[in-house]
PDB file of C-alpha atoms in Angstrom:
ATOM      1  CA  UNK A1262      -8.850  15.776 -44.894  1.00 42.00           C
ATOM      2  CA  UNK A1263     -10.725  12.756 -43.510  1.00 46.00           C
ATOM      3  CA  UNK A1264     -12.745  14.923 -41.148  1.00 48.00           C
ATOM      4  CA  UNK A1265     -10.940  13.676 -38.050  1.00 51.00           C
ATOM      5  CA  UNK A1266      -9.775  16.232 -35.459  1.00 47.00           C
ATOM      6  CA  UNK A1267      -6.013  16.393 -34.823  1.00 49.00           C
ATOM      7  CA  UNK A1268      -5.553  17.645 -31.204  1.00 48.00           C
ATOM      8  CA  UNK A1269      -1.750  17.734 -31.565  1.00 46.00           C
ATOM      9  CA  UNK A1270      -2.006  20.203 -34.430  1.00 45.00           C
ATOM     10  CA  UNK A1271      -4.263  22.458 -32.326  1.00 47.00           C
ATOM     11  CA  UNK A1272      -1.534  22.616 -29.683  1.00 51.00           C
ATOM     12  CA  UNK A1273       1.014  24.029 -32.137  1.00 46.00           C
ATOM     13  CA  UNK A1274       1.343  27.831 -32.151  1.00 52.00           C
ATOM     14  CA  UNK A1275       0.343  29.611 -35.337  1.00 62.00           C
ATOM     15  CA  UNK A1276       3.533  29.871 -37.386  1.00 64.00           C
ATOM     16  CA  UNK A1277       4.745  32.805 -39.477  1.00 86.00           C
ATOM     17  CA  UNK A1278       5.186  30.598 -42.575  1.00 93.00           C
ATOM     18  CA  UNK A1279       4.101  27.190 -43.824  1.00 94.00           C
ATOM     19  CA  UNK A1280       7.709  26.032 -43.546  1.00 95.00           C
ATOM     20  CA  UNK A1281       7.975  27.126 -39.911  1.00 94.00           C
ATOM     21  CA  UNK A1282       4.623  25.473 -39.198  1.00 93.00           C
ATOM     22  CA  UNK A1283       5.830  22.191 -40.689  1.00 93.00           C
ATOM     23  CA  UNK A1284       9.105  22.478 -38.747  1.00 94.00           C
ATOM     24  CA  UNK A1285       7.072  22.896 -35.542  1.00 93.00           C
ATOM     25  CA  UNK A1286       4.954  19.852 -36.396  1.00 93.00           C
ATOM     26  CA  UNK A1287       8.030  17.704 -36.913  1.00 94.00           C
ATOM     27  CA  UNK A1288       9.604  18.924 -33.671  1.00 93.00           C
ATOM     28  CA  UNK A1289       6.407  18.248 -31.718  1.00 92.00           C
ATOM     29  CA  UNK A1290       6.475  14.632 -32.884  1.00 92.00           C
ATOM     30  CA  UNK A1291       9.930  14.258 -31.285  1.00 91.00           C
ATOM     31  CA  UNK A1292       8.759  15.367 -27.836  1.00 90.00           C
ATOM     32  CA  UNK A1293       9.474  18.461 -25.765  1.00 90.00           C
ATOM     33  CA  UNK A1294      12.969  19.568 -24.792  1.00 95.00           C
ATOM     34  CA  UNK A1295      14.832  22.817 -24.169  1.00 95.00           C
ATOM     35  CA  UNK A1296      16.809  22.275 -27.368  1.00 96.00           C
ATOM     36  CA  UNK A1297      13.610  21.824 -29.374  1.00 95.00           C
ATOM     37  CA  UNK A1298      12.117  24.979 -27.854  1.00 95.00           C
ATOM     38  CA  UNK A1299      15.267  26.942 -28.724  1.00 96.00           C
ATOM     39  CA  UNK A1300      15.293  25.582 -32.275  1.00 96.00           C
ATOM     40  CA  UNK A1301      11.625  26.501 -32.793  1.00 94.00           C
ATOM     41  CA  UNK A1302      12.101  29.996 -31.398  1.00 95.00           C
ATOM     42  CA  UNK A1303      15.100  30.518 -33.695  1.00 95.00           C
ATOM     43  CA  UNK A1304      13.191  29.274 -36.738  1.00 96.00           C
ATOM     44  CA  UNK A1305      10.161  31.427 -35.917  1.00 95.00           C
ATOM     45  CA  UNK A1306      12.314  34.523 -35.440  1.00 95.00           C
ATOM     46  CA  UNK A1307      14.310  33.914 -38.599  1.00 96.00           C
ATOM     47  CA  UNK A1308      11.214  33.271 -40.710  1.00 96.00           C
ATOM     48  CA  UNK A1309       9.525  36.384 -39.294  1.00 95.00           C
ATOM     49  CA  UNK A1310      12.578  38.425 -40.320  1.00 95.00           C
ATOM     50  CA  UNK A1311      12.533  36.960 -43.820  1.00 96.00           C
ATOM     51  CA  UNK A1312       8.793  37.574 -44.236  1.00 95.00           C
ATOM     52  CA  UNK A1313       9.247  41.190 -43.132  1.00 95.00           C
ATOM     53  CA  UNK A1314      12.358  42.002 -45.190  1.00 96.00           C
ATOM     54  CA  UNK A1315      11.747  39.736 -48.232  1.00 96.00           C
ATOM     55  CA  UNK A1316      15.476  39.388 -49.063  1.00 97.00           C
ATOM     56  CA  UNK A1317      16.503  38.668 -52.642  1.00 97.00           C
ATOM     57  CA  UNK A1318      18.538  35.615 -53.534  1.00 97.00           C
ATOM     58  CA  UNK A1319      21.620  37.799 -53.835  1.00 98.00           C
ATOM     59  CA  UNK A1320      21.068  39.291 -50.374  1.00 97.00           C
ATOM     60  CA  UNK A1321      20.643  35.796 -48.939  1.00 97.00           C
ATOM     61  CA  UNK A1322      23.939  34.750 -50.538  1.00 97.00           C
ATOM     62  CA  UNK A1323      25.678  37.802 -49.041  1.00 97.00           C
ATOM     63  CA  UNK A1324      24.356  36.877 -45.585  1.00 97.00           C
ATOM     64  CA  UNK A1325      25.693  33.333 -45.965  1.00 97.00           C
ATOM     65  CA  UNK A1326      29.048  34.730 -47.149  1.00 98.00           C
ATOM     66  CA  UNK A1327      29.217  36.976 -44.062  1.00 97.00           C
ATOM     67  CA  UNK A1328      28.568  34.079 -41.661  1.00 97.00           C
ATOM     68  CA  UNK A1329      31.122  31.947 -43.485  1.00 98.00           C
ATOM     69  CA  UNK A1330      33.715  34.719 -43.189  1.00 97.00           C
ATOM     70  CA  UNK A1331      33.037  35.072 -39.447  1.00 97.00           C
ATOM     71  CA  UNK A1332      33.832  31.373 -39.122  1.00 97.00           C
ATOM     72  CA  UNK A1333      37.093  31.836 -41.013  1.00 96.00           C
ATOM     73  CA  UNK A1334      38.172  34.501 -38.482  1.00 95.00           C
ATOM     74  CA  UNK A1335      37.499  32.252 -35.472  1.00 92.00           C
ATOM     75  CA  UNK A1336      40.445  30.208 -34.194  1.00 88.00           C
ATOM     76  CA  UNK A1337      42.384  29.491 -31.001  1.00 82.00           C
ATOM     77  CA  UNK A1338      43.702  33.075 -30.865  1.00 79.00           C
ATOM     78  CA  UNK A1339      40.652  34.999 -32.029  1.00 87.00           C
ATOM     79  CA  UNK A1340      36.936  34.341 -31.587  1.00 91.00           C
ATOM     80  CA  UNK A1341      35.015  36.394 -34.128  1.00 95.00           C
ATOM     81  CA  UNK A1342      31.748  34.687 -33.142  1.00 96.00           C
ATOM     82  CA  UNK A1343      32.152  35.971 -29.575  1.00 95.00           C
ATOM     83  CA  UNK A1344      32.891  39.440 -30.943  1.00 95.00           C
ATOM     84  CA  UNK A1345      29.719  39.202 -33.045  1.00 97.00           C
ATOM     85  CA  UNK A1346      27.684  38.238 -29.965  1.00 96.00           C
ATOM     86  CA  UNK A1347      29.304  41.079 -27.989  1.00 96.00           C
ATOM     87  CA  UNK A1348      28.507  43.866 -30.453  1.00 96.00           C
ATOM     88  CA  UNK A1349      24.901  42.671 -30.825  1.00 97.00           C
ATOM     89  CA  UNK A1350      24.452  42.931 -27.044  1.00 96.00           C
ATOM     90  CA  UNK A1351      23.828  39.192 -26.769  1.00 96.00           C
ATOM     91  CA  UNK A1352      26.768  38.472 -24.439  1.00 96.00           C
ATOM     92  CA  UNK A1353      25.786  41.300 -22.090  1.00 96.00           C
ATOM     93  CA  UNK A1354      22.122  40.217 -22.044  1.00 96.00           C
ATOM     94  CA  UNK A1355      23.051  36.629 -21.158  1.00 96.00           C
ATOM     95  CA  UNK A1356      25.315  37.909 -18.373  1.00 95.00           C
ATOM     96  CA  UNK A1357      22.492  40.074 -16.988  1.00 94.00           C
ATOM     97  CA  UNK A1358      20.091  37.111 -17.006  1.00 95.00           C
ATOM     98  CA  UNK A1359      22.525  34.687 -15.396  1.00 94.00           C
ATOM     99  CA  UNK A1360      23.984  37.054 -12.790  1.00 92.00           C
ATOM    100  CA  UNK A1361      21.104  39.189 -11.519  1.00 93.00           C
ATOM    101  CA  UNK A1362      21.897  41.600  -8.701  1.00 94.00           C
ATOM    102  CA  UNK A1363      19.405  43.253  -6.333  1.00 95.00           C
ATOM    103  CA  UNK A1364      19.100  47.011  -6.023  1.00 94.00           C
ATOM    104  CA  UNK A1365      22.130  48.453  -4.261  1.00 96.00           C
ATOM    105  CA  UNK A1366      24.511  45.683  -5.306  1.00 97.00           C
ATOM    106  CA  UNK A1367      27.314  46.276  -7.798  1.00 98.00           C
ATOM    107  CA  UNK A1368      26.230  44.870 -11.184  1.00 97.00           C
ATOM    108  CA  UNK A1369      28.054  41.932 -12.697  1.00 97.00           C
ATOM    109  CA  UNK A1370      29.571  42.353 -16.184  1.00 96.00           C
ATOM    110  CA  UNK A1371      31.451  40.247 -18.707  1.00 93.00           C
ATOM    111  CA  UNK A1372      34.960  39.271 -17.648  1.00 93.00           C
ATOM    112  CA  UNK A1373      36.317  39.744 -21.168  1.00 90.00           C
ATOM    113  CA  UNK A1374      39.210  37.844 -22.748  1.00 90.00           C
ATOM    114  CA  UNK A1375      42.144  39.323 -20.824  1.00 93.00           C
ATOM    115  CA  UNK A1376      41.684  37.939 -17.287  1.00 95.00           C
ATOM    116  CA  UNK A1377      44.532  35.880 -15.796  1.00 95.00           C
ATOM    117  CA  UNK A1378      44.135  33.703 -12.695  1.00 95.00           C
ATOM    118  CA  UNK A1379      47.885  33.320 -12.015  1.00 96.00           C
ATOM    119  CA  UNK A1380      48.640  36.864 -10.828  1.00 97.00           C
ATOM    120  CA  UNK A1381      50.621  36.922  -7.545  1.00 96.00           C
ATOM    121  CA  UNK A1382      49.148  38.503  -4.437  1.00 97.00           C
ATOM    122  CA  UNK A1383      50.533  41.897  -3.471  1.00 98.00           C
ATOM    123  CA  UNK A1384      50.520  43.905  -0.219  1.00 98.00           C
ATOM    124  CA  UNK A1385      47.896  46.617   0.139  1.00 98.00           C
ATOM    125  CA  UNK A1386      49.119  49.853  -1.373  1.00 97.00           C
ATOM    126  CA  UNK A1387      51.287  48.084  -3.939  1.00 98.00           C
ATOM    127  CA  UNK A1388      51.786  49.434  -7.446  1.00 98.00           C
ATOM    128  CA  UNK A1389      50.446  47.185 -10.216  1.00 98.00           C
ATOM    129  CA  UNK A1390      52.137  49.313 -12.898  1.00 98.00           C
ATOM    130  CA  UNK A1391      55.366  47.409 -13.353  1.00 97.00           C
ATOM    131  CA  UNK A1392      56.723  49.705 -16.072  1.00 96.00           C
ATOM    132  CA  UNK A1393      55.433  52.990 -14.534  1.00 94.00           C
ATOM    133  CA  UNK A1394      54.371  54.288 -17.941  1.00 95.00           C
ATOM    134  CA  UNK A1395      51.393  56.620 -17.745  1.00 95.00           C
ATOM    135  CA  UNK A1396      49.761  59.085 -15.381  1.00 95.00           C
ATOM    136  CA  UNK A1397      49.640  57.712 -11.804  1.00 95.00           C
ATOM    137  CA  UNK A1398      46.229  56.681 -10.443  1.00 97.00           C
ATOM    138  CA  UNK A1399      45.601  55.936  -6.775  1.00 97.00           C
ATOM    139  CA  UNK A1400      42.669  53.586  -6.195  1.00 98.00           C
ATOM    140  CA  UNK A1401      41.038  53.226  -2.788  1.00 98.00           C
ATOM    141  CA  UNK A1402      37.942  51.194  -2.135  1.00 98.00           C
ATOM    142  CA  UNK A1403      35.910  49.094   0.227  1.00 98.00           C
ATOM    143  CA  UNK A1404      34.166  45.745  -0.154  1.00 98.00           C
ATOM    144  CA  UNK A1405      30.803  45.906   1.616  1.00 98.00           C
ATOM    145  CA  UNK A1406      27.531  44.053   2.119  1.00 98.00           C
ATOM    146  CA  UNK A1407      24.153  45.292   0.934  1.00 97.00           C
ATOM    147  CA  UNK A1408      23.769  46.791   4.403  1.00 97.00           C
ATOM    148  CA  UNK A1409      27.066  48.673   4.172  1.00 97.00           C
ATOM    149  CA  UNK A1410      29.160  46.519   6.513  1.00 98.00           C
ATOM    150  CA  UNK A1411      32.749  45.892   5.483  1.00 98.00           C
ATOM    151  CA  UNK A1412      33.685  42.400   4.281  1.00 98.00           C
ATOM    152  CA  UNK A1413      37.097  41.609   5.695  1.00 97.00           C
ATOM    153  CA  UNK A1414      39.608  39.329   3.994  1.00 97.00           C
ATOM    154  CA  UNK A1415      37.916  39.599   0.572  1.00 98.00           C
ATOM    155  CA  UNK A1416      40.166  38.841  -2.383  1.00 98.00           C
ATOM    156  CA  UNK A1417      40.271  41.685  -4.917  1.00 98.00           C
ATOM    157  CA  UNK A1418      41.688  40.968  -8.378  1.00 98.00           C
ATOM    158  CA  UNK A1419      42.370  43.773 -10.847  1.00 98.00           C
ATOM    159  CA  UNK A1420      43.342  43.937 -14.503  1.00 98.00           C
ATOM    160  CA  UNK A1421      43.316  46.843 -16.942  1.00 98.00           C
ATOM    161  CA  UNK A1422      44.696  48.275 -20.182  1.00 97.00           C
ATOM    162  CA  UNK A1423      47.638  50.631 -20.125  1.00 97.00           C
ATOM    163  CA  UNK A1424      47.805  54.292 -21.132  1.00 96.00           C
ATOM    164  CA  UNK A1425      47.768  53.199 -24.783  1.00 97.00           C
ATOM    165  CA  UNK A1426      44.681  51.003 -24.397  1.00 97.00           C
ATOM    166  CA  UNK A1427      46.540  47.673 -24.509  1.00 96.00           C
ATOM    167  CA  UNK A1428      46.621  44.764 -22.044  1.00 96.00           C
ATOM    168  CA  UNK A1429      49.828  43.031 -20.994  1.00 95.00           C
ATOM    169  CA  UNK A1430      48.914  39.764 -22.713  1.00 91.00           C
ATOM    170  CA  UNK A1431      48.256  41.614 -25.980  1.00 92.00           C
ATOM    171  CA  UNK A1432      51.874  42.693 -26.227  1.00 93.00           C
ATOM    172  CA  UNK A1433      54.034  40.407 -24.066  1.00 91.00           C
ATOM    173  CA  UNK A1434      57.221  41.677 -25.746  1.00 94.00           C
ATOM    174  CA  UNK A1435      56.551  45.294 -24.763  1.00 95.00           C
ATOM    175  CA  UNK A1436      54.985  45.041 -21.290  1.00 96.00           C
ATOM    176  CA  UNK A1437      56.429  43.290 -18.215  1.00 96.00           C
ATOM    177  CA  UNK A1438      54.818  40.081 -16.985  1.00 96.00           C
ATOM    178  CA  UNK A1439      51.686  40.837 -14.905  1.00 97.00           C
ATOM    179  CA  UNK A1440      51.789  44.512 -15.810  1.00 98.00           C
ATOM    180  CA  UNK A1441      48.645  46.319 -14.599  1.00 98.00           C
ATOM    181  CA  UNK A1442      47.370  43.217 -12.803  1.00 98.00           C
ATOM    182  CA  UNK A1443      47.147  42.598  -9.099  1.00 98.00           C
ATOM    183  CA  UNK A1444      45.586  40.547  -6.321  1.00 98.00           C
ATOM    184  CA  UNK A1445      44.998  42.163  -2.938  1.00 98.00           C
ATOM    185  CA  UNK A1446      43.505  40.913   0.319  1.00 98.00           C
ATOM    186  CA  UNK A1447      41.130  43.474   1.851  1.00 98.00           C
ATOM    187  CA  UNK A1448      41.785  44.455   5.466  1.00 98.00           C
ATOM    188  CA  UNK A1449      39.369  43.478   8.297  1.00 98.00           C
ATOM    189  CA  UNK A1450      37.137  46.478   7.463  1.00 98.00           C
ATOM    190  CA  UNK A1451      36.964  45.485   3.790  1.00 98.00           C
ATOM    191  CA  UNK A1452      39.254  48.280   2.643  1.00 98.00           C
ATOM    192  CA  UNK A1453      41.784  47.979  -0.168  1.00 98.00           C
ATOM    193  CA  UNK A1454      44.112  50.340  -2.010  1.00 98.00           C
ATOM    194  CA  UNK A1455      46.675  50.177  -4.774  1.00 98.00           C
ATOM    195  CA  UNK A1456      48.573  52.333  -7.234  1.00 98.00           C
ATOM    196  CA  UNK A1457      48.291  52.031 -10.996  1.00 98.00           C
ATOM    197  CA  UNK A1458      48.149  54.286 -14.068  1.00 97.00           C
ATOM    198  CA  UNK A1459      45.121  55.862 -15.674  1.00 97.00           C
ATOM    199  CA  UNK A1460      43.841  53.449 -18.355  1.00 98.00           C
ATOM    200  CA  UNK A1461      42.875  54.448 -21.854  1.00 98.00           C
ATOM    201  CA  UNK A1462      39.846  53.266 -23.770  1.00 97.00           C
ATOM    202  CA  UNK A1463      40.357  51.187 -26.869  1.00 96.00           C
ATOM    203  CA  UNK A1464      38.698  49.878 -30.006  1.00 96.00           C
ATOM    204  CA  UNK A1465      37.723  46.253 -30.579  1.00 95.00           C
ATOM    205  CA  UNK A1466      39.249  44.473 -33.614  1.00 92.00           C
ATOM    206  CA  UNK A1467      37.886  46.103 -36.765  1.00 94.00           C
ATOM    207  CA  UNK A1468      39.806  44.173 -39.416  1.00 94.00           C
ATOM    208  CA  UNK A1469      37.383  41.240 -39.692  1.00 96.00           C
ATOM    209  CA  UNK A1470      33.838  40.737 -40.984  1.00 97.00           C
ATOM    210  CA  UNK A1471      32.223  41.950 -37.749  1.00 97.00           C
ATOM    211  CA  UNK A1472      34.206  45.195 -37.890  1.00 96.00           C
ATOM    212  CA  UNK A1473      33.246  45.640 -41.533  1.00 97.00           C
ATOM    213  CA  UNK A1474      29.568  45.098 -40.683  1.00 97.00           C
ATOM    214  CA  UNK A1475      29.660  47.635 -37.860  1.00 97.00           C
ATOM    215  CA  UNK A1476      31.376  50.149 -40.130  1.00 96.00           C
ATOM    216  CA  UNK A1477      28.700  49.637 -42.799  1.00 96.00           C
ATOM    217  CA  UNK A1478      26.055  50.261 -40.130  1.00 97.00           C
ATOM    218  CA  UNK A1479      27.832  53.423 -38.958  1.00 96.00           C
ATOM    219  CA  UNK A1480      28.386  51.927 -35.488  1.00 96.00           C
ATOM    220  CA  UNK A1481      31.675  52.114 -33.599  1.00 95.00           C
ATOM    221  CA  UNK A1482      33.686  49.501 -31.747  1.00 97.00           C
ATOM    222  CA  UNK A1483      34.894  51.766 -28.941  1.00 97.00           C
ATOM    223  CA  UNK A1484      35.210  50.767 -25.303  1.00 97.00           C
ATOM    224  CA  UNK A1485      35.487  53.592 -22.751  1.00 98.00           C
ATOM    225  CA  UNK A1486      38.387  53.476 -20.296  1.00 98.00           C
ATOM    226  CA  UNK A1487      37.801  51.071 -17.430  1.00 98.00           C
ATOM    227  CA  UNK A1488      39.349  48.871 -14.755  1.00 98.00           C
ATOM    228  CA  UNK A1489      38.242  45.266 -14.236  1.00 98.00           C
ATOM    229  CA  UNK A1490      37.567  43.934 -10.738  1.00 98.00           C
ATOM    230  CA  UNK A1491      36.834  40.415  -9.522  1.00 98.00           C
ATOM    231  CA  UNK A1492      35.967  40.109  -5.843  1.00 98.00           C
ATOM    232  CA  UNK A1493      35.491  36.874  -3.925  1.00 98.00           C
ATOM    233  CA  UNK A1494      34.711  36.352  -0.249  1.00 98.00           C
ATOM    234  CA  UNK A1495      33.478  33.480   1.883  1.00 96.00           C
ATOM    235  CA  UNK A1496      29.680  33.472   2.044  1.00 96.00           C
ATOM    236  CA  UNK A1497      29.194  35.867  -0.892  1.00 97.00           C
ATOM    237  CA  UNK A1498      28.650  35.581  -4.634  1.00 97.00           C
ATOM    238  CA  UNK A1499      31.775  36.309  -6.617  1.00 97.00           C
ATOM    239  CA  UNK A1500      31.535  39.663  -8.371  1.00 98.00           C
ATOM    240  CA  UNK A1501      33.138  40.319 -11.762  1.00 97.00           C
ATOM    241  CA  UNK A1502      32.690  43.868 -12.978  1.00 98.00           C
ATOM    242  CA  UNK A1503      34.151  46.985 -14.637  1.00 97.00           C
ATOM    243  CA  UNK A1504      34.508  50.495 -13.255  1.00 98.00           C
ATOM    244  CA  UNK A1505      34.332  53.048 -16.087  1.00 98.00           C
ATOM    245  CA  UNK A1506      35.760  56.549 -16.377  1.00 98.00           C
ATOM    246  CA  UNK A1507      32.598  58.644 -16.663  1.00 97.00           C
ATOM    247  CA  UNK A1508      34.490  61.409 -18.505  1.00 97.00           C
ATOM    248  CA  UNK A1509      35.549  59.142 -21.369  1.00 97.00           C
ATOM    249  CA  UNK A1510      34.037  60.399 -24.668  1.00 97.00           C
ATOM    250  CA  UNK A1511      32.852  56.853 -25.503  1.00 97.00           C
ATOM    251  CA  UNK A1512      30.971  56.330 -22.215  1.00 98.00           C
ATOM    252  CA  UNK A1513      27.596  56.373 -23.994  1.00 96.00           C
ATOM    253  CA  UNK A1514      28.531  53.996 -26.804  1.00 96.00           C
ATOM    254  CA  UNK A1515      30.373  51.049 -25.262  1.00 97.00           C
ATOM    255  CA  UNK A1516      30.576  48.465 -28.056  1.00 97.00           C
ATOM    256  CA  UNK A1517      29.693  45.540 -25.763  1.00 96.00           C
ATOM    257  CA  UNK A1518      26.985  47.305 -23.690  1.00 96.00           C
ATOM    258  CA  UNK A1519      28.801  46.941 -20.371  1.00 96.00           C
ATOM    259  CA  UNK A1520      28.289  50.476 -19.014  1.00 97.00           C
ATOM    260  CA  UNK A1521      25.673  50.874 -16.278  1.00 97.00           C
ATOM    261  CA  UNK A1522      25.049  53.983 -14.160  1.00 96.00           C
ATOM    262  CA  UNK A1523      26.294  52.200 -11.028  1.00 97.00           C
ATOM    263  CA  UNK A1524      29.617  51.424 -12.733  1.00 98.00           C
ATOM    264  CA  UNK A1525      30.548  54.960 -13.790  1.00 98.00           C
ATOM    265  CA  UNK A1526      33.010  56.744 -11.540  1.00 98.00           C
ATOM    266  CA  UNK A1527      35.107  59.887 -11.460  1.00 97.00           C
ATOM    267  CA  UNK A1528      38.825  59.430 -12.059  1.00 97.00           C
ATOM    268  CA  UNK A1529      39.611  62.641 -10.175  1.00 96.00           C
ATOM    269  CA  UNK A1530      42.504  64.824 -11.276  1.00 95.00           C
ATOM    270  CA  UNK A1531      44.956  65.661  -8.475  1.00 93.00           C
ATOM    271  CA  UNK A1532      47.825  68.159  -8.360  1.00 86.00           C
ATOM    272  CA  UNK A1533      50.788  67.025 -10.490  1.00 80.00           C
ATOM    273  CA  UNK A1534      53.330  64.803  -8.763  1.00 72.00           C
ATOM    274  CA  UNK A1535      56.930  64.675  -9.959  1.00 73.00           C
ATOM    275  CA  UNK A1536      55.968  66.403 -13.183  1.00 77.00           C
ATOM    276  CA  UNK A1537      53.195  63.913 -13.964  1.00 79.00           C
ATOM    277  CA  UNK A1538      49.475  64.453 -13.709  1.00 90.00           C
ATOM    278  CA  UNK A1539      47.995  62.314 -10.960  1.00 94.00           C
ATOM    279  CA  UNK A1540      44.496  60.914 -10.494  1.00 97.00           C
ATOM    280  CA  UNK A1541      42.440  59.227  -7.803  1.00 97.00           C
ATOM    281  CA  UNK A1542      39.524  56.793  -7.823  1.00 98.00           C
ATOM    282  CA  UNK A1543      37.384  55.981  -4.772  1.00 98.00           C
ATOM    283  CA  UNK A1544      34.715  53.286  -4.858  1.00 97.00           C
ATOM    284  CA  UNK A1545      32.628  50.780  -2.956  1.00 97.00           C
ATOM    285  CA  UNK A1546      31.982  47.312  -4.374  1.00 98.00           C
ATOM    286  CA  UNK A1547      28.809  45.784  -2.939  1.00 98.00           C
ATOM    287  CA  UNK A1548      28.542  41.987  -2.768  1.00 98.00           C
ATOM    288  CA  UNK A1549      25.454  39.780  -2.536  1.00 97.00           C
ATOM    289  CA  UNK A1550      25.065  36.929  -0.046  1.00 95.00           C
ATOM    290  CA  UNK A1551      25.783  33.514  -1.428  1.00 91.00           C
ATOM    291  CA  UNK A1552      22.627  31.715  -2.520  1.00 82.00           C
ATOM    292  CA  UNK A1553      21.788  28.263  -1.116  1.00 78.00           C
ATOM    293  CA  UNK A1554      23.622  25.484  -2.929  1.00 68.00           C
ATOM    294  CA  UNK A1555      26.347  27.768  -4.306  1.00 63.00           C
ATOM    295  CA  UNK A1556      30.020  27.908  -3.414  1.00 56.00           C
ATOM    296  CA  UNK A1557      31.932  31.126  -2.892  1.00 49.00           C
ATOM    297  CA  UNK A1558      33.410  30.790  -6.382  1.00 46.00           C
ATOM    298  CA  UNK A1559      30.013  30.712  -8.101  1.00 42.00           C
ATOM    299  CA  UNK A1560      29.840  33.259 -10.873  1.00 42.00           C
ATOM    300  CA  UNK A1561      33.462  32.879 -11.942  1.00 39.00           C
ATOM    301  CA  UNK A1562      33.897  32.878 -15.697  1.00 39.00           C
TER     302      UNK A1562
END
């Protein structure tokens, strides 16, 4: 107004609204920081959405009610905010950004909420199905480098849902302790093998506000059948991943966006054994060399 040039104002990006522009001006006066940059990006994105959609006061109130309800469903036993991030693809995107893998390496994925670190080590070939309920599945695999060489003595941890789509720590009164969990030490050639049962896919909790939102959008909460693996070895980045049954009907609509082409495998049907259908899974898990400054447990979640 006084004709003087304000160089600081010229440095501010053009905002989507006068309110966002004023917010940016106030932030700039506080100095630069990663938190300030995140806050400004969030404000800009939110204001852009509001300008585009022009929500009514009633719609704004409904949005606030939804976020409040998500908070009410978050406690020590259930994290509805994490579920919300999962179904929006946010959790998977952050994992991809923080755990990049070069071409040829097995992709990293979210560990999920059911991992346990206290599972006892078992001999190669052991059966991780402690109740033997379900169709037998024989898993054989190899831990290898990007060049294809075996990585001996690698630790392979496994956890999975049962034939009803439930993990042992979801129903401790119905499944034995450590059911469908195992820890195996690969042989000198990087090979491992174990027996289990064919897992079933499952549906994420649908009884809360996130489930209601997804239903209103016509989107499902299905997860295709899979087995979790965590592999650690001296000199290599720790890998946490899933291997999915490519024949599962939900393979193209995983609710948390974990399916990648490299992680789909055939759970092959074998001739029946003892009256039960039997299956086999063969796979290679490819590790990346440890980056400078990291320990062999880097990447654990």
